[in-house]
Short mmCIF file of C-alpha atoms in Angstrom, two decimals:
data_model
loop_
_atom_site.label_atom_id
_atom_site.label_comp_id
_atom_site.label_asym_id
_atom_site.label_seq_id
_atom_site.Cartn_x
_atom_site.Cartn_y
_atom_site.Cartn_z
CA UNK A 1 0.00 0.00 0.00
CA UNK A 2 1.39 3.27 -1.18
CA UNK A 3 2.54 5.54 2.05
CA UNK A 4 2.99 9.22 2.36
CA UNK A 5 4.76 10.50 6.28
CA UNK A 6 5.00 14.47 6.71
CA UNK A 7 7.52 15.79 9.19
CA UNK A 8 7.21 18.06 11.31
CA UNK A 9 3.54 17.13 12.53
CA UNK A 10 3.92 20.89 13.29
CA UNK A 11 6.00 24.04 13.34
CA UNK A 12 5.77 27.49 14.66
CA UNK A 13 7.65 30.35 12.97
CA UNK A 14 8.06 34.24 13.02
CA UNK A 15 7.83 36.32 10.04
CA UNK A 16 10.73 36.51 7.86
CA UNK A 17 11.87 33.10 8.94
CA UNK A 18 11.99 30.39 6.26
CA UNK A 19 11.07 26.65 6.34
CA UNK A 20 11.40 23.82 4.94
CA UNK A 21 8.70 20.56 4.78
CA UNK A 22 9.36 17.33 4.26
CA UNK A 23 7.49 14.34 2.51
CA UNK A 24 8.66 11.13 2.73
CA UNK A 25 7.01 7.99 0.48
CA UNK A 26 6.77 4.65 -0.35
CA UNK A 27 5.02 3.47 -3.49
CA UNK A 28 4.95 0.73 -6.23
CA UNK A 29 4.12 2.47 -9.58
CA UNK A 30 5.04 6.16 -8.64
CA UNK A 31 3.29 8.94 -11.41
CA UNK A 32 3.59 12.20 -9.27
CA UNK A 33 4.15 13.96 -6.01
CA UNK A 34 1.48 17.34 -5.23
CA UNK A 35 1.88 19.69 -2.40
CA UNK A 36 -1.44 21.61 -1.18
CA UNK A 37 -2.06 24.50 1.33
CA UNK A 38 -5.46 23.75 3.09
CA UNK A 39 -6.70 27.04 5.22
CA UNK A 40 -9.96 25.89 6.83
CA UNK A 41 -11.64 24.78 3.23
CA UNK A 42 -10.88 23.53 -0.02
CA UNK A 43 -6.93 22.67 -0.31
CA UNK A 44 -5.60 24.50 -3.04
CA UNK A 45 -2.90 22.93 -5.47
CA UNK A 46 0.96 24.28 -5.57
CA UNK A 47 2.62 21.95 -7.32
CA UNK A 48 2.58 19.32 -9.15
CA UNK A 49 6.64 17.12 -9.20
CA UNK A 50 7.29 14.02 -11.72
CA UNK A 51 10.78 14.62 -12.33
CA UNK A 52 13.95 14.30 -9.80
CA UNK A 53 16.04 17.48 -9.33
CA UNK A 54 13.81 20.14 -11.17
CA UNK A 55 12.86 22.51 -8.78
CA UNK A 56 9.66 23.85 -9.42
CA UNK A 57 9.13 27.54 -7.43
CA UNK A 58 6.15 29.91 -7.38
CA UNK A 59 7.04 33.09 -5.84
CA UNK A 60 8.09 32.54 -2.20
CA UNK A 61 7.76 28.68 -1.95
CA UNK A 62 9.84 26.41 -3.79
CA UNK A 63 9.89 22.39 -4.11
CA UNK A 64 11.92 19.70 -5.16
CA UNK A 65 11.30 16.21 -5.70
CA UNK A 66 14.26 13.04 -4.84
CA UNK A 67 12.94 10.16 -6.54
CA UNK A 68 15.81 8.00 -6.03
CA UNK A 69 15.62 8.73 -2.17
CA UNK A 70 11.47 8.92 -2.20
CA UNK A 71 11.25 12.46 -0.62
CA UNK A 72 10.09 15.61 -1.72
CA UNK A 73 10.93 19.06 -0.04
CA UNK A 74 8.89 22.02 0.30
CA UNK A 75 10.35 26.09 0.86
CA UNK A 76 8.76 28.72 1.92
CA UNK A 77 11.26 32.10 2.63
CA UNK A 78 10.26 35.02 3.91
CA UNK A 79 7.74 33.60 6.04
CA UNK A 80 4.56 35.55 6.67
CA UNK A 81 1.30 35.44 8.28
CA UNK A 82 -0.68 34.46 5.46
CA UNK A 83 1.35 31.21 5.24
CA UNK A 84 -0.30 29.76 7.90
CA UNK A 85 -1.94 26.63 7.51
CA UNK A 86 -2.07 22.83 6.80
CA UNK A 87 0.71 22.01 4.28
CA UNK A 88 -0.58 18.55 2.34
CA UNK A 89 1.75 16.20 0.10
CA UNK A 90 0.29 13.62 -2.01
CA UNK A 91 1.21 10.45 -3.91
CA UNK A 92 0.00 9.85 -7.20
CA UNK A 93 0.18 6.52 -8.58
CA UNK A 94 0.28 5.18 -12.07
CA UNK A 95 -1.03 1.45 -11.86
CA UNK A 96 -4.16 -0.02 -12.70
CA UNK A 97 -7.37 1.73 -11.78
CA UNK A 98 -5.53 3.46 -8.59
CA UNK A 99 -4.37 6.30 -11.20
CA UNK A 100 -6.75 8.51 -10.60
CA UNK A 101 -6.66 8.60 -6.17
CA UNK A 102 -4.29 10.63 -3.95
CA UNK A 103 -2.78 9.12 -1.38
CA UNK A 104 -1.99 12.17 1.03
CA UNK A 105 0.17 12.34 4.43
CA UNK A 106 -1.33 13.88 7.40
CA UNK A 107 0.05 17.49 6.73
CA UNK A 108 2.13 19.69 8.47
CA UNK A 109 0.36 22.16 10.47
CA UNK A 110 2.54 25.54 10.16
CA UNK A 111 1.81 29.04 12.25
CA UNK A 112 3.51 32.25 11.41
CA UNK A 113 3.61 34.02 14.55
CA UNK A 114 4.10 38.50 13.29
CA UNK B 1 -15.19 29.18 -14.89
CA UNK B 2 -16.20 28.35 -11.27
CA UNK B 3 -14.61 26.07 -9.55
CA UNK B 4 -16.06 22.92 -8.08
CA UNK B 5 -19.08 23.36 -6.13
CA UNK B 6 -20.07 21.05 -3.31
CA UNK B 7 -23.92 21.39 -0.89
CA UNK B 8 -24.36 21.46 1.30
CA UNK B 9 -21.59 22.70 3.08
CA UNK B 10 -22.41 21.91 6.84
CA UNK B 11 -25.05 18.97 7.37
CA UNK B 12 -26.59 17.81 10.41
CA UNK B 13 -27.82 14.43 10.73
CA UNK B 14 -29.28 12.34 13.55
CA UNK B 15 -27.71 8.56 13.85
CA UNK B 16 -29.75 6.74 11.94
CA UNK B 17 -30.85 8.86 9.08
CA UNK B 18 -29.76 9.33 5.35
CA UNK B 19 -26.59 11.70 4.39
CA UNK B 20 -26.64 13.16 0.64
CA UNK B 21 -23.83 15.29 -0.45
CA UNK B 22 -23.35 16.78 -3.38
CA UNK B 23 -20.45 17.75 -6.03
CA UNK B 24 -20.93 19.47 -9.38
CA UNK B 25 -17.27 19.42 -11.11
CA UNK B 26 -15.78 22.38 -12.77
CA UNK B 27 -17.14 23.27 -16.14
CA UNK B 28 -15.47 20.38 -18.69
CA UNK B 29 -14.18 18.03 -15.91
CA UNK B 30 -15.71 14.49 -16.28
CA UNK B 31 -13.63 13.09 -13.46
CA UNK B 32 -14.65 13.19 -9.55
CA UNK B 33 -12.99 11.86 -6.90
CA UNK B 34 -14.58 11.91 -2.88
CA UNK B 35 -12.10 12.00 0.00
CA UNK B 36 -12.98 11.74 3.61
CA UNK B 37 -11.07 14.20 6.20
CA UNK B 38 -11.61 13.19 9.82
CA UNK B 39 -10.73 15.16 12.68
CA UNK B 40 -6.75 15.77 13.17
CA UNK B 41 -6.21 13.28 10.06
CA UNK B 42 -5.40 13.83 6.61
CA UNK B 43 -7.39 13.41 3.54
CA UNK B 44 -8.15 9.93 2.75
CA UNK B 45 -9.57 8.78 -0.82
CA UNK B 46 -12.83 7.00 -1.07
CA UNK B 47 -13.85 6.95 -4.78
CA UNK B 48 -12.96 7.73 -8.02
CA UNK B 49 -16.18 8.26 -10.75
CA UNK B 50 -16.68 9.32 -14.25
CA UNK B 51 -19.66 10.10 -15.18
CA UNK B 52 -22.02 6.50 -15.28
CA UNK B 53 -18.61 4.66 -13.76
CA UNK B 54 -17.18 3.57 -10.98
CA UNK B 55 -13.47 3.65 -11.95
CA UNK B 56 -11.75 2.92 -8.13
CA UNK B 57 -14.04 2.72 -4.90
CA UNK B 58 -11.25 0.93 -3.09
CA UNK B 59 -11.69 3.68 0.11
CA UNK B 60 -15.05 3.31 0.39
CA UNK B 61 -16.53 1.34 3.16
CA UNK B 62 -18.02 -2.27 2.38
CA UNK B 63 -21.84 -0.89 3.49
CA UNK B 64 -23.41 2.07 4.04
CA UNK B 65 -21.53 4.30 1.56
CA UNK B 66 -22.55 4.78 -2.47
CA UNK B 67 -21.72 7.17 -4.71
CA UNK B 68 -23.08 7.86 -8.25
CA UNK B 69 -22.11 10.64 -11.25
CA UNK B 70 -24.92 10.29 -13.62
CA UNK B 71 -25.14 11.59 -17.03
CA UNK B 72 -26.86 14.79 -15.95
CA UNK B 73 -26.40 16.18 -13.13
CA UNK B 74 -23.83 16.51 -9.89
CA UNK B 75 -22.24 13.51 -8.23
CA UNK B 76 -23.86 12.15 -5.13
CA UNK B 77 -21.92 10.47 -1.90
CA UNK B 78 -24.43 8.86 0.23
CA UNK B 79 -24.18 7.67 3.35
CA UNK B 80 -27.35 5.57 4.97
CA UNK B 81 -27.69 5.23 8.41
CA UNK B 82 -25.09 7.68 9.46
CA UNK B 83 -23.47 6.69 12.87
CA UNK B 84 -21.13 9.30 15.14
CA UNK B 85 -17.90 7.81 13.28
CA UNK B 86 -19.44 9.19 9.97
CA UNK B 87 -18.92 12.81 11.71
CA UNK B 88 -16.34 14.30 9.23
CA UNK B 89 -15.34 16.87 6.17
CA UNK B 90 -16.10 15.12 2.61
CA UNK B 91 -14.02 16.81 -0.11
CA UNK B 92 -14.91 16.32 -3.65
CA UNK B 93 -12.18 16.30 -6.06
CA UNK B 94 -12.56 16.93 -9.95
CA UNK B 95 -10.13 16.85 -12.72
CA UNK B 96 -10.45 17.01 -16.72
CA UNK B 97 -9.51 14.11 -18.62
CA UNK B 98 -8.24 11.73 -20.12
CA UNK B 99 -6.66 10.36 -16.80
CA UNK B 100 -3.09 9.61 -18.39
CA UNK B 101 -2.71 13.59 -19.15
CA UNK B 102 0.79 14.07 -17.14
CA UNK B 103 -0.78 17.82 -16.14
CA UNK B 104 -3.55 16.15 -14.76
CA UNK B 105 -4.20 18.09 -11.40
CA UNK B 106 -7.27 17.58 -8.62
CA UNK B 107 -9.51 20.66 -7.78
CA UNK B 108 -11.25 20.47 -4.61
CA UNK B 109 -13.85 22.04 -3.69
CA UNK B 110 -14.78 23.45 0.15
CA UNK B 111 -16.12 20.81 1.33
CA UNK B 112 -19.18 19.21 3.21
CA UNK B 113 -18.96 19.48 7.18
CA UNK B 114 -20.70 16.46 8.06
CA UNK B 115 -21.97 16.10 11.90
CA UNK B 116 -23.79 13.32 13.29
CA UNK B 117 -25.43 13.46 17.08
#
């Protein structure tokens, strides 16, 4: 069964600091890794990672994917309030009729303190 | 383009009694996946539909749970006889096809708050 394990859990910042989130996975027929911000309602996508060492980056957060070491790496610098909230990785997989689910990890809550 | 649309968005229910949520894709999406959030846990997937099929329902539970995407109309997660466990947020998922497109993100929509007393 595929496996997705977010560290921290947790993490409490100030503005201006940056941080980094990490995704972890195991799975058997691997399409893509996706990282989503959830604030209290609908997560919203960031990015989408299929390919080792390409680092994708929208503005202030940044991500990179190690597919020979199954982990991916999220950045956000500059850190401000209006980061706050649950940070979600998910596992796409490419076999049989599982291609279409998510498997996600359990998030990592973050809280930009001003 | 709006994006997907889910209703109710908080639902009360009584053990015992019938739990329809509902999930109208965005415009040209003919994929819709369901995922259950409970409290402190991450999403988990429950079903994967296009519209008349049943593509993956491997994270649905064995009773009590259906879900449908007819031709017309949204897709339906129903839950009968809703028990206290059932208490969660139900995200609906949609995406455009065909499912091997490599750009092939999920957008979800805001989700039903499900409670049961």
């Amino acid at each position: 069964e595929d496996k997705v394990v977010q560290s921290p859990l947790s993490l409490v910042v100030h503005e201006g600091d940056t941080v980094t989130l990490n995704c972890s996975y195991e799975v058997t027929n691997f399409r893509s890794l996706l990282w989503y911000k959830q604030e209290k309602k609908a997560p919203t996508f960031l990015f989408m990672l299929t390919s080792s060492g390409i680092e994708k980056k929208s503005g202030r957060l940044s991500s990179i994917l190690d597919k020979k070491e199954l982990f991916s790496i999220l950045n956000i610098t500059a850190t401000q309030t209006g980061d706050s909230a649950v940070y979600l990785c998910a596992l796409r997989n490419a076999g049989g009729t599982s291609y279409g689910k998510l498997t996600f990890g359990q998030g990592t809550i973050l809280t930009v303190h001003p | 383009n709006a994006g997907v649309m889910q209703n109710p968005r908080h639902l009360v229910r009584r053990r015992g009694q019938e739990a329809r949520l509902r999930c109208s894709p965005m415009k040209g999406h003919s994929h819709v996946y369901w995922y259950r959030q409970l409290p402190e846990e991450g999403l988990k997937f429950m079903v994967y539909l296009q519209k008349e099929n049943i593509i993956d329902e491997s994270g649905m539970p064995k009773e009590r749970f259906s879900a449908e995407f007819p031709k017309e109309g949204p897709s339906i997660l129903r839950i009968q006889q809703v028990v206290r466990g059932d208490s969660a947020a139900y995200f609906c998922a949609s995406s455009p096809g065909p499912w091997d497109r490599l750009n092939n993100e999920q957008f979800f929509g805001p989700g039903t708050r499900l409670t049961v007393l």
